[in-house]
Amino acid sequence: MRRQLSVAAAQVGGIQPGETREEVVRRLILLLEEAAARSTRLVVFPELTLTTFFPRYWAQDLASTDRWFETEMPGPSVQPLFDRARELGVGFYLGYAELTGDGHRYNTSILVDSTGRIVGRYRKIHLPGHARPVGDEQAPQHLEKHYFEVGDLGLGVFDVDGVRIGMCLCNDRRWAEVYRVLALQGAEVVVLGYNSPLGLPGWQPEPHHMMSAHLLSLQAGAYQNSLWVVAAAKAGVEDGAEMIGGSALVSPAGEVVARATGTGDEVVQTVADLDLAAAYRAEIFDFEAHRRPDQYRLITERTGRGAPVPVPGQVPEPLTGHGPRIATTTQETR
Ligand code: CDV
């Protein structure tokens, strides 16, 4: 019998700044119940699920923004979600803003198994946007670098009811290294939540480019790492800011097998064949047989673009024009 996981992305439509946690959690429970009615065993909720995407607001004093953060998980307003999930025997992934007891702020997600136990925690590593407002500070911003510290827990893989699940958050999905680090730990499924507005302050790509880049990132991550990807959006319009939506489930073949059709609350579900992932791992992406980590040193040695590494026996051409910024230290150039 094939190993399978019935899994769903629970897309959440816009959450307005005035909505209470209790109101949001009621919506999440409805989504959970709908997913459970379709025999789903794991439900993925978005990034910062419990509030509006508050990093769009500039607030110099972080202490004045504590209302957006959770100081305990589950707190009293989120407990009903844990209770209902346990009753239904469904696990879930939930993104939220975390304020730790010693004052650190993270963009966090958790994995909860079907008994209601938190089995994994992740703190977002790739924080996009800016640390200070761009242009008119009253206009929608993207200030994750102001609100959050870079996650300190690494990229982990957790056993959720017998399936190895890796997690990340939103912008992480655009970075190839994220999926690879999770795959190297045996992840069979990568789950993630996201809030993707149509652009950033000062940077407004074509709306359809935002969607194609989003799907491409999921598809490449799934295919090149022989795993399933489940991505849940916060969608619709929040306080005037439009999100791309597009929650999707992607197979290890890189195919989008299910995708949200609307911009509101919506369950998108599939039965993920985990043996399909195993088949890809066993042949085309047999890491043991084919990877060459000794050739990938630059990935961990360099952050930004730098000079070409000299190829033995070849004199490098001087770079001109619009090539990458040339690093000058010997360490950067090896
Ligand atoms: N919440 C995010 O991480 N959003 C980014 C936007 C700002 C580009 C994303 O990668 O979708």
mmCIF file of C-alpha atoms in Angstrom, residues 46-49 53-55 69 93-99 104-110 121-128 142 144 147-153 168-172 193-195:
data_model
loop_
_atom_site.group_PDB
_atom_site.id
_atom_site.type_symbol
_atom_site.label_atom_id
_atom_site.label_comp_id
_atom_site.label_asym_id
_atom_site.label_seq_id
_atom_site.Cartn_x
_atom_site.Cartn_y
_atom_site.Cartn_z
ATOM 1 C CA PRO A 46 -0.842 31.196 6.494
ATOM 2 C CA GLU A 47 1.977 33.347 7.862
ATOM 3 C CA LEU A 48 0.878 35.771 10.623
ATOM 4 C CA THR A 49 -2.512 34.079 10.498
ATOM 5 C CA PHE A 53 -0.228 41.791 8.101
ATOM 6 C CA PHE A 54 0.875 44.514 10.527
ATOM 7 C CA PRO A 55 4.439 44.978 9.155
ATOM 8 C CA PHE A 69 2.193 39.468 19.070
ATOM 9 C CA TYR A 93 0.756 24.429 10.837
ATOM 10 C CA LEU A 94 0.143 27.968 12.051
ATOM 11 C CA GLY A 95 2.086 31.187 11.512
ATOM 12 C CA TYR A 96 1.976 33.992 14.063
ATOM 13 C CA ALA A 97 4.029 36.833 15.540
ATOM 14 C CA GLU A 98 5.920 35.663 18.628
ATOM 15 C CA LEU A 99 7.099 37.849 21.520
ATOM 16 C CA HIS A 104 12.619 38.901 21.293
ATOM 17 C CA ARG A 105 10.238 39.225 18.361
ATOM 18 C CA TYR A 106 10.027 36.627 15.632
ATOM 19 C CA ASN A 107 7.866 35.765 12.656
ATOM 20 C CA THR A 108 7.128 32.209 13.786
ATOM 21 C CA SER A 109 5.337 29.050 12.741
ATOM 22 C CA ILE A 110 4.521 25.874 14.614
ATOM 23 C CA ARG A 121 8.766 25.528 15.826
ATOM 24 C CA TYR A 122 10.376 27.717 13.170
ATOM 25 C CA ARG A 123 11.399 31.376 13.241
ATOM 26 C CA LYS A 124 11.596 33.050 9.845
ATOM 27 C CA ILE A 125 15.112 33.449 8.487
ATOM 28 C CA HIS A 126 14.677 35.438 5.257
ATOM 29 C CA LEU A 127 13.046 38.694 6.336
ATOM 30 C CA PRO A 128 12.171 40.788 3.283
ATOM 31 C CA HIS A 142 6.938 46.195 4.309
ATOM 32 C CA GLU A 144 9.639 42.905 8.587
ATOM 33 C CA TYR A 147 9.513 44.154 13.522
ATOM 34 C CA PHE A 148 11.370 40.841 13.652
ATOM 35 C CA GLU A 149 14.782 39.403 14.423
ATOM 36 C CA VAL A 150 16.258 36.802 12.095
ATOM 37 C CA GLY A 151 15.122 33.381 13.301
ATOM 38 C CA ASP A 152 17.463 31.550 15.640
ATOM 39 C CA LEU A 153 16.141 27.985 15.321
ATOM 40 C CA CYS A 168 9.470 27.767 6.393
ATOM 41 C CA LEU A 169 7.644 31.065 5.987
ATOM 42 C CA CYS A 170 6.743 33.180 2.996
ATOM 43 C CA ASN A 171 9.867 34.831 1.558
ATOM 44 C CA ASP A 172 11.888 31.713 2.507
ATOM 45 C CA GLY A 193 2.359 30.181 4.968
ATOM 46 C CA TYR A 194 2.699 33.504 3.210
ATOM 47 C CA ASN A 195 1.515 37.097 2.862
#
